[in-house]
mmCIF file of C-alpha atoms in Angstrom:
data_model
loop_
_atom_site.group_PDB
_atom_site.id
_atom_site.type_symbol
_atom_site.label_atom_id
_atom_site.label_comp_id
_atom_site.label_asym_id
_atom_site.label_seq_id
_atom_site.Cartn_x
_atom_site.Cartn_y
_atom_site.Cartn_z
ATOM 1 C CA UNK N 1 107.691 79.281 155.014
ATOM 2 C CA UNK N 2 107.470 76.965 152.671
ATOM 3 C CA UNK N 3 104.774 78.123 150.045
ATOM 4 C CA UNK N 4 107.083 81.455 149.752
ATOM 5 C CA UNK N 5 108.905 79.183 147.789
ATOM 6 C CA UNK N 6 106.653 77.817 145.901
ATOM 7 C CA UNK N 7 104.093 80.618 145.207
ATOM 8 C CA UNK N 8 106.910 83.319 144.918
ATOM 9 C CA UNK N 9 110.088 81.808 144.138
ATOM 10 C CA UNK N 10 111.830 83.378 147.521
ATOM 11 C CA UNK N 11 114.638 80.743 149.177
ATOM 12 C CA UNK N 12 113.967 80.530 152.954
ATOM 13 C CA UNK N 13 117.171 79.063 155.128
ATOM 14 C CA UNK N 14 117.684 79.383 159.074
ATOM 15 C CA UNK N 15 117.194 82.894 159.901
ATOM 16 C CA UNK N 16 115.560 85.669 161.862
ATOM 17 C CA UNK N 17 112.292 86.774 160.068
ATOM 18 C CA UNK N 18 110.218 89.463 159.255
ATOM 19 C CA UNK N 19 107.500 89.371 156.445
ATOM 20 C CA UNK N 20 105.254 91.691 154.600
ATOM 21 C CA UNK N 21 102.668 90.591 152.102
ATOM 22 C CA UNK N 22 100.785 92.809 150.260
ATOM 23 C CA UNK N 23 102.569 95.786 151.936
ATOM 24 C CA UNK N 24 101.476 94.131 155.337
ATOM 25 C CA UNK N 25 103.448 93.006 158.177
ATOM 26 C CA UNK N 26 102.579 89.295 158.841
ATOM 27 C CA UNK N 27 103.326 88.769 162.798
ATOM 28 C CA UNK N 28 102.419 85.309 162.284
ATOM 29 C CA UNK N 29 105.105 84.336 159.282
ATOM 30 C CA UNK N 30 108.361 86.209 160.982
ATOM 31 C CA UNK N 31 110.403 84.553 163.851
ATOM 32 C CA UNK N 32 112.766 87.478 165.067
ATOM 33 C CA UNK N 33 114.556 88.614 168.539
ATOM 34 C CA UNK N 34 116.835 90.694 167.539
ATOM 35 C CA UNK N 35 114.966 93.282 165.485
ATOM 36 C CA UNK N 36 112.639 95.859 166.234
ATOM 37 C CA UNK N 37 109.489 96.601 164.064
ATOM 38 C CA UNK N 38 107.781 100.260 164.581
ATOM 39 C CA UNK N 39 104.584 99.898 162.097
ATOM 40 C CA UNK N 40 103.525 103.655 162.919
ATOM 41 C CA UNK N 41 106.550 104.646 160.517
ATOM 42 C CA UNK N 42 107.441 101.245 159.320
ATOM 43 C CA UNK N 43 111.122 101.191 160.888
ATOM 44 C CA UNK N 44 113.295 98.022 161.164
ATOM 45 C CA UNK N 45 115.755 98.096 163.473
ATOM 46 C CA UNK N 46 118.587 96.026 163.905
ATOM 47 C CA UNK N 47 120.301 96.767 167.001
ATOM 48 C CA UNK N 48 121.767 93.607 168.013
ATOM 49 C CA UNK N 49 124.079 91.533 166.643
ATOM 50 C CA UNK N 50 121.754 87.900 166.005
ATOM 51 C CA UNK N 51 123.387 84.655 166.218
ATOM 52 C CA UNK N 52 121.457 83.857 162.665
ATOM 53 C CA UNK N 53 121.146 86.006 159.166
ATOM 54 C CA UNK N 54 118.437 88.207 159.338
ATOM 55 C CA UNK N 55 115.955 87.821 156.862
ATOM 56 C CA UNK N 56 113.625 90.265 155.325
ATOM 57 C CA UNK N 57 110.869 89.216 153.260
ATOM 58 C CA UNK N 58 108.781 91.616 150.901
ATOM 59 C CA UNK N 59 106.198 90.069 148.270
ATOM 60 C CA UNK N 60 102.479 90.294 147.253
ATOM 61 C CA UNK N 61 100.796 93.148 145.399
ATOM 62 C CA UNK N 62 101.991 96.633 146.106
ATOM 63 C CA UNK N 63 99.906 99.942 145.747
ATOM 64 C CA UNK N 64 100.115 103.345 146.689
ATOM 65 C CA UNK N 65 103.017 105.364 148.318
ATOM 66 C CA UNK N 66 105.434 102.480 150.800
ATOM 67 C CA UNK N 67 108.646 103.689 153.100
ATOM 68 C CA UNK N 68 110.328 100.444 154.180
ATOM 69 C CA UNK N 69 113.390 101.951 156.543
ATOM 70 C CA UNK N 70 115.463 100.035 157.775
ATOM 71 C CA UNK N 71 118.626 101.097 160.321
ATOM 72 C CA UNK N 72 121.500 98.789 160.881
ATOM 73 C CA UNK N 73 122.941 99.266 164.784
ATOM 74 C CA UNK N 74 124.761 96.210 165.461
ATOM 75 C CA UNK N 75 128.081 94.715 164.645
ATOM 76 C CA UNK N 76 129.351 91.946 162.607
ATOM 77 C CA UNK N 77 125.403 91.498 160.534
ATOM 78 C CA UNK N 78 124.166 89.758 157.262
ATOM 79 C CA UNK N 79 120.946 91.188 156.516
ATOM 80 C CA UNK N 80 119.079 89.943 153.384
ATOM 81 C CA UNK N 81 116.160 91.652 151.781
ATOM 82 C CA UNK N 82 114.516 89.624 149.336
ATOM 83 C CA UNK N 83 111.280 91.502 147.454
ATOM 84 C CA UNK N 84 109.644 89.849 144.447
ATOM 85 C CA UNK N 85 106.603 92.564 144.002
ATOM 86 C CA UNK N 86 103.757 93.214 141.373
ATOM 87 C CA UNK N 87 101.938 96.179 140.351
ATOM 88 C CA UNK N 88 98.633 96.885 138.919
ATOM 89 C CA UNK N 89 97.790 100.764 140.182
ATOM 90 C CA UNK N 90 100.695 103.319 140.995
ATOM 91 C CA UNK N 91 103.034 102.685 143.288
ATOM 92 C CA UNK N 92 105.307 104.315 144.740
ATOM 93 C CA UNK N 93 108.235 102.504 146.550
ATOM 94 C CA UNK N 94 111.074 104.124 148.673
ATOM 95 C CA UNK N 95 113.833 101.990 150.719
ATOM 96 C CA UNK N 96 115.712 103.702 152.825
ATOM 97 C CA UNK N 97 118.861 101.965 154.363
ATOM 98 C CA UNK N 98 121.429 103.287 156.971
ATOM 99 C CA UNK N 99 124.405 101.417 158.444
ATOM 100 C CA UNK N 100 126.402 102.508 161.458
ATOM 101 C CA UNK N 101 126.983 98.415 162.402
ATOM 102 C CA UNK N 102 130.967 98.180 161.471
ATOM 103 C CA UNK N 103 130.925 95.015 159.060
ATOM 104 C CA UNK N 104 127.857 94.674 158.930
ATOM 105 C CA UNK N 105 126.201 93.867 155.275
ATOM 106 C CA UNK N 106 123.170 94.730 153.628
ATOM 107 C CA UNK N 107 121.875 92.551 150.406
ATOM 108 C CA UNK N 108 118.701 93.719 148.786
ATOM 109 C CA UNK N 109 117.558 92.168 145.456
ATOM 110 C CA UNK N 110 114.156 93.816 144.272
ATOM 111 C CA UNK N 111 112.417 91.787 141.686
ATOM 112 C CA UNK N 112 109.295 94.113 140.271
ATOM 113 C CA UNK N 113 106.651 93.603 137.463
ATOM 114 C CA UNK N 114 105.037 96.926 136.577
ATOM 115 C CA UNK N 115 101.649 96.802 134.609
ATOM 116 C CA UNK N 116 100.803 100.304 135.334
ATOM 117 C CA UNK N 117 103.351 103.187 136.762
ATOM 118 C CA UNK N 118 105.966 102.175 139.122
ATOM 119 C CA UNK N 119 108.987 104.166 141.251
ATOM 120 C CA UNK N 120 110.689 102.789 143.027
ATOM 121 C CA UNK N 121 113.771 104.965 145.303
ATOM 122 C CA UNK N 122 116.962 103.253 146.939
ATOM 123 C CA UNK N 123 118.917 104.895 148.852
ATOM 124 C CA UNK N 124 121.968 103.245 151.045
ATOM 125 C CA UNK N 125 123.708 105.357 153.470
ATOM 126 C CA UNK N 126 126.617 104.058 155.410
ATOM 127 C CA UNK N 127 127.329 105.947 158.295
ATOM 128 C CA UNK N 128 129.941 103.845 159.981
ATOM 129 C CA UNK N 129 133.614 102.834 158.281
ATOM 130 C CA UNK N 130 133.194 98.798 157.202
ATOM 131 C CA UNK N 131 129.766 98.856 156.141
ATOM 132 C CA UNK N 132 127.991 96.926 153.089
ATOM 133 C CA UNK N 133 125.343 98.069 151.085
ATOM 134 C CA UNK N 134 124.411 96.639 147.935
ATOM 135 C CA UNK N 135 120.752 97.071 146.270
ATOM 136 C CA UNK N 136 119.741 94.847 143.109
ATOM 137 C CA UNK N 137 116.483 96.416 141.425
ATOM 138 C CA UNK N 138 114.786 94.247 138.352
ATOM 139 C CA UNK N 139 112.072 95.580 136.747
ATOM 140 C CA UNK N 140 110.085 93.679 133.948
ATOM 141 C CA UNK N 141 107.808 96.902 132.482
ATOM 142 C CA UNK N 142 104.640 95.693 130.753
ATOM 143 C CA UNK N 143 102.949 97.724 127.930
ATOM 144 C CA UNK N 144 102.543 101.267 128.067
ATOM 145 C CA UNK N 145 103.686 101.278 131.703
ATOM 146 C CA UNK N 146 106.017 103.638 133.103
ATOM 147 C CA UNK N 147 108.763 103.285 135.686
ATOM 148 C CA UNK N 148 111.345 105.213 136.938
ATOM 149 C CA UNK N 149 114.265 103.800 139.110
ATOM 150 C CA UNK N 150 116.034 106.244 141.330
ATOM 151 C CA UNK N 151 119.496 105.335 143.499
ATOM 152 C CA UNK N 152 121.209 107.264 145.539
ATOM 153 C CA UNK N 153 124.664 105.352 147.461
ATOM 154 C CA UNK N 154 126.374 108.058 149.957
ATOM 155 C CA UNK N 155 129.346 107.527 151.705
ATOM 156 C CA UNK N 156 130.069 110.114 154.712
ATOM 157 C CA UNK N 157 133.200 111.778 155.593
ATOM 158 C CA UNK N 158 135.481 109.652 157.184
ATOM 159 C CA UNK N 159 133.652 106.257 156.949
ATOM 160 C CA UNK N 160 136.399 104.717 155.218
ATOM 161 C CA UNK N 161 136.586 100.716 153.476
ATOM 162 C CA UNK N 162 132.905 100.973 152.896
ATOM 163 C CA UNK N 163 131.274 98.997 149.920
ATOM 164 C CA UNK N 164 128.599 100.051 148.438
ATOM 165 C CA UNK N 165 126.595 98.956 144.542
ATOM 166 C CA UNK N 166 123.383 99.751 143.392
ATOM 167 C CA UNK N 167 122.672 98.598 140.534
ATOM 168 C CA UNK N 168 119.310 98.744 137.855
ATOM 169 C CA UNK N 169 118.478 96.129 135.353
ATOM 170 C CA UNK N 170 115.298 96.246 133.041
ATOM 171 C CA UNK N 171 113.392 94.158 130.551
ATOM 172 C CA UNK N 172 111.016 96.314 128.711
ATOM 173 C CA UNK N 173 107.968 95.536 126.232
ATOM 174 C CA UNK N 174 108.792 98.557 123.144
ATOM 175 C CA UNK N 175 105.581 101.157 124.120
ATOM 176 C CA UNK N 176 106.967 101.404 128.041
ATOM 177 C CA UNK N 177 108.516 104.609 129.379
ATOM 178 C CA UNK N 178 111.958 104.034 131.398
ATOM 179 C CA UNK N 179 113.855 106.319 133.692
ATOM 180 C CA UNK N 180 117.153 105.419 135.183
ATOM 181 C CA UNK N 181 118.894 107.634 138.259
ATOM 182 C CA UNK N 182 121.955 106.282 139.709
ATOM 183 C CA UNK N 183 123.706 108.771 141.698
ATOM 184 C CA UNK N 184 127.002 108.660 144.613
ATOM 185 C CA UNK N 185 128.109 110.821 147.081
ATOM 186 C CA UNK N 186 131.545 109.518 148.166
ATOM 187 C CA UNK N 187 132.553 111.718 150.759
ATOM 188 C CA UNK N 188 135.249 108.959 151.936
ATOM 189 C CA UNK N 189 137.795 106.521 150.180
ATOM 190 C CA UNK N 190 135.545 103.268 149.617
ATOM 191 C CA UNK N 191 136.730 99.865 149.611
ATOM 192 C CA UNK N 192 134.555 99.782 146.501
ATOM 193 C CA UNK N 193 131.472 101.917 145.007
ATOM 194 C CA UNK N 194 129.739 100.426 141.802
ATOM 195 C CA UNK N 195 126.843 102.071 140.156
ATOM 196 C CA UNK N 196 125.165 100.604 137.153
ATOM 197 C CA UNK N 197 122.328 100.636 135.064
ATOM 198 C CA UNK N 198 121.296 98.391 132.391
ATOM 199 C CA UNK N 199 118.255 97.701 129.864
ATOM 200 C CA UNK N 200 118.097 93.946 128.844
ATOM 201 C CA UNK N 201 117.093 93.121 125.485
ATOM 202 C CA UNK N 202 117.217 89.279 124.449
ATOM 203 C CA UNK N 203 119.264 88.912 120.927
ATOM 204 C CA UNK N 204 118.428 87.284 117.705
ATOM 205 C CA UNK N 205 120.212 84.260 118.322
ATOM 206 C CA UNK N 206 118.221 83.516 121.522
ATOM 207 C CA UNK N 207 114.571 84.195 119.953
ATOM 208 C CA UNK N 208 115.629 82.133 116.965
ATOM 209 C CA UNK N 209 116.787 79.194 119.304
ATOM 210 C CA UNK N 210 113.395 79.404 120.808
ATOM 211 C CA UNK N 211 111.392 79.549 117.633
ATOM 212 C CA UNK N 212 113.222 76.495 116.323
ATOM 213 C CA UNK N 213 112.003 74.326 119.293
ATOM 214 C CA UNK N 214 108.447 74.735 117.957
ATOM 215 C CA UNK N 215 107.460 77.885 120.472
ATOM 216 C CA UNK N 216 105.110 80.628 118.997
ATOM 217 C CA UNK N 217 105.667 84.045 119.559
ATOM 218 C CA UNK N 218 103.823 84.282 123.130
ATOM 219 C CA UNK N 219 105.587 81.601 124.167
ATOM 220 C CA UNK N 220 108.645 83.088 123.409
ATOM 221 C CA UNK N 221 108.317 86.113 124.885
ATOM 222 C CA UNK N 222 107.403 84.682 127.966
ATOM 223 C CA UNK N 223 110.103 82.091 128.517
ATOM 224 C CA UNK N 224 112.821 85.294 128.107
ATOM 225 C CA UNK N 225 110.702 87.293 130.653
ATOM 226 C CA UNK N 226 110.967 84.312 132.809
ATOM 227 C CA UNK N 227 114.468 84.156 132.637
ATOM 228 C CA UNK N 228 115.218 87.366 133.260
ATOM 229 C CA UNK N 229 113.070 87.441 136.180
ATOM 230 C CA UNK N 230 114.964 84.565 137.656
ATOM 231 C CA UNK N 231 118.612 85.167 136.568
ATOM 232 C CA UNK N 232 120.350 86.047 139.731
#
């Protein structure tokens, strides 16, 4: 696991594993007992409570239209999704999360770089009182790209103390096209339910600070692209 550090930046620690590159399951890299993988409609399930973090991996090159769905059984679960993606045709990305495991916890952080057109849909749906479900989606959009982020948090009736955040942030060059959709349905009185949406543009006092340590414009602009990509 170690050159998913080192070719993609994604922190490994003990853990049951599943891993897709490319879009591709990768039998080989995951280590898992307590999940079940159905490829024919690309379904995780988590139906029993693992003595270890689950860990989902998601990285490479994406393309085309991908469901990732992933239902949440058991009781008392960390589940961490870690995608660091890259685009260079449209693609079309949907995650689809339900949780019926009472305190169980979902943590997704999407890292994306769109050179072409790139959606991308969350939705988290918790379906049991004390669930988790948060959903961190960073784009960096390239020139003349397009990308549209869609979010969609719902909270049934009577699935009370639930938490639930989605969240956007994007870094955008100035000829890219950017759509933003958060939406809730709280149905049920959360523990908390955060929606946000953000577009990060680096100020004048950080570009100057960078000029004035000898770095030319390129150089500039990728160090802040960098550093977005990487703040946590």
């Amino acid at each position: 696991m170690s050159y998913l550090w080192q070719e993609f930046n994604i922190k490994t620690f003990p853990a049951e594993t599943l891993v897709f590159r490319d879009g591709v399951f990768c039998e080989d890299l995951s280590d898992y007992t307590n999940i079940n993988y159905n490829s024919d409609n690309n379904t995780i399930s988590i139906l029993k409570t693992p003595k270890l973090q689950i860990h989902i991996i998601y990285v490479g090159e994406i393309t085309g239209n991908i469901n990732i769905n992933i239902d949440i059984t058991a009781k008392n679960t960390d589940i961490i999704f870690s995608g660091k993606i890259i685009n260079k045709k449209p693609a079309f990305l949907n995650i689809f999360v339900k949780n019926t495991g009472k305190n169980s916890v979902f943590n997704g952080q999407i890292i994306a770089q769109n050179y072409d057109s790139l959606e991308i849909n969350s939705k988290g749906e918790h379906l049991c009182e004390n669930t988790g479900i948060f959903i961190k989606t960073k784009v960096l959009a390239h020139k003349n790209t397009k990308t549209i982020l869609n979010g969609y948090a719902i909270i049934n009736k009577n699935k009370k103390f639930c938490d639930s955040d989605i969240s956007f942030s994007v870094m955008a060059d100035e000829t890219a096209k950017i759509t933003l959709k958060p939406t809730q349905y709280i149905q049920s009185v959360p523990k908390n339910a955060v929606h946000s949406a953000s577009i990060y543009k680096p100020n004048n006092e950080q570009i100057n600070y960078l000029r004035m340590s000898g770095m030319g414009e390129i150089e500039v602009k990728k160090v802040l692209q960098e550093a977005f990509l990487s703040e946590q």
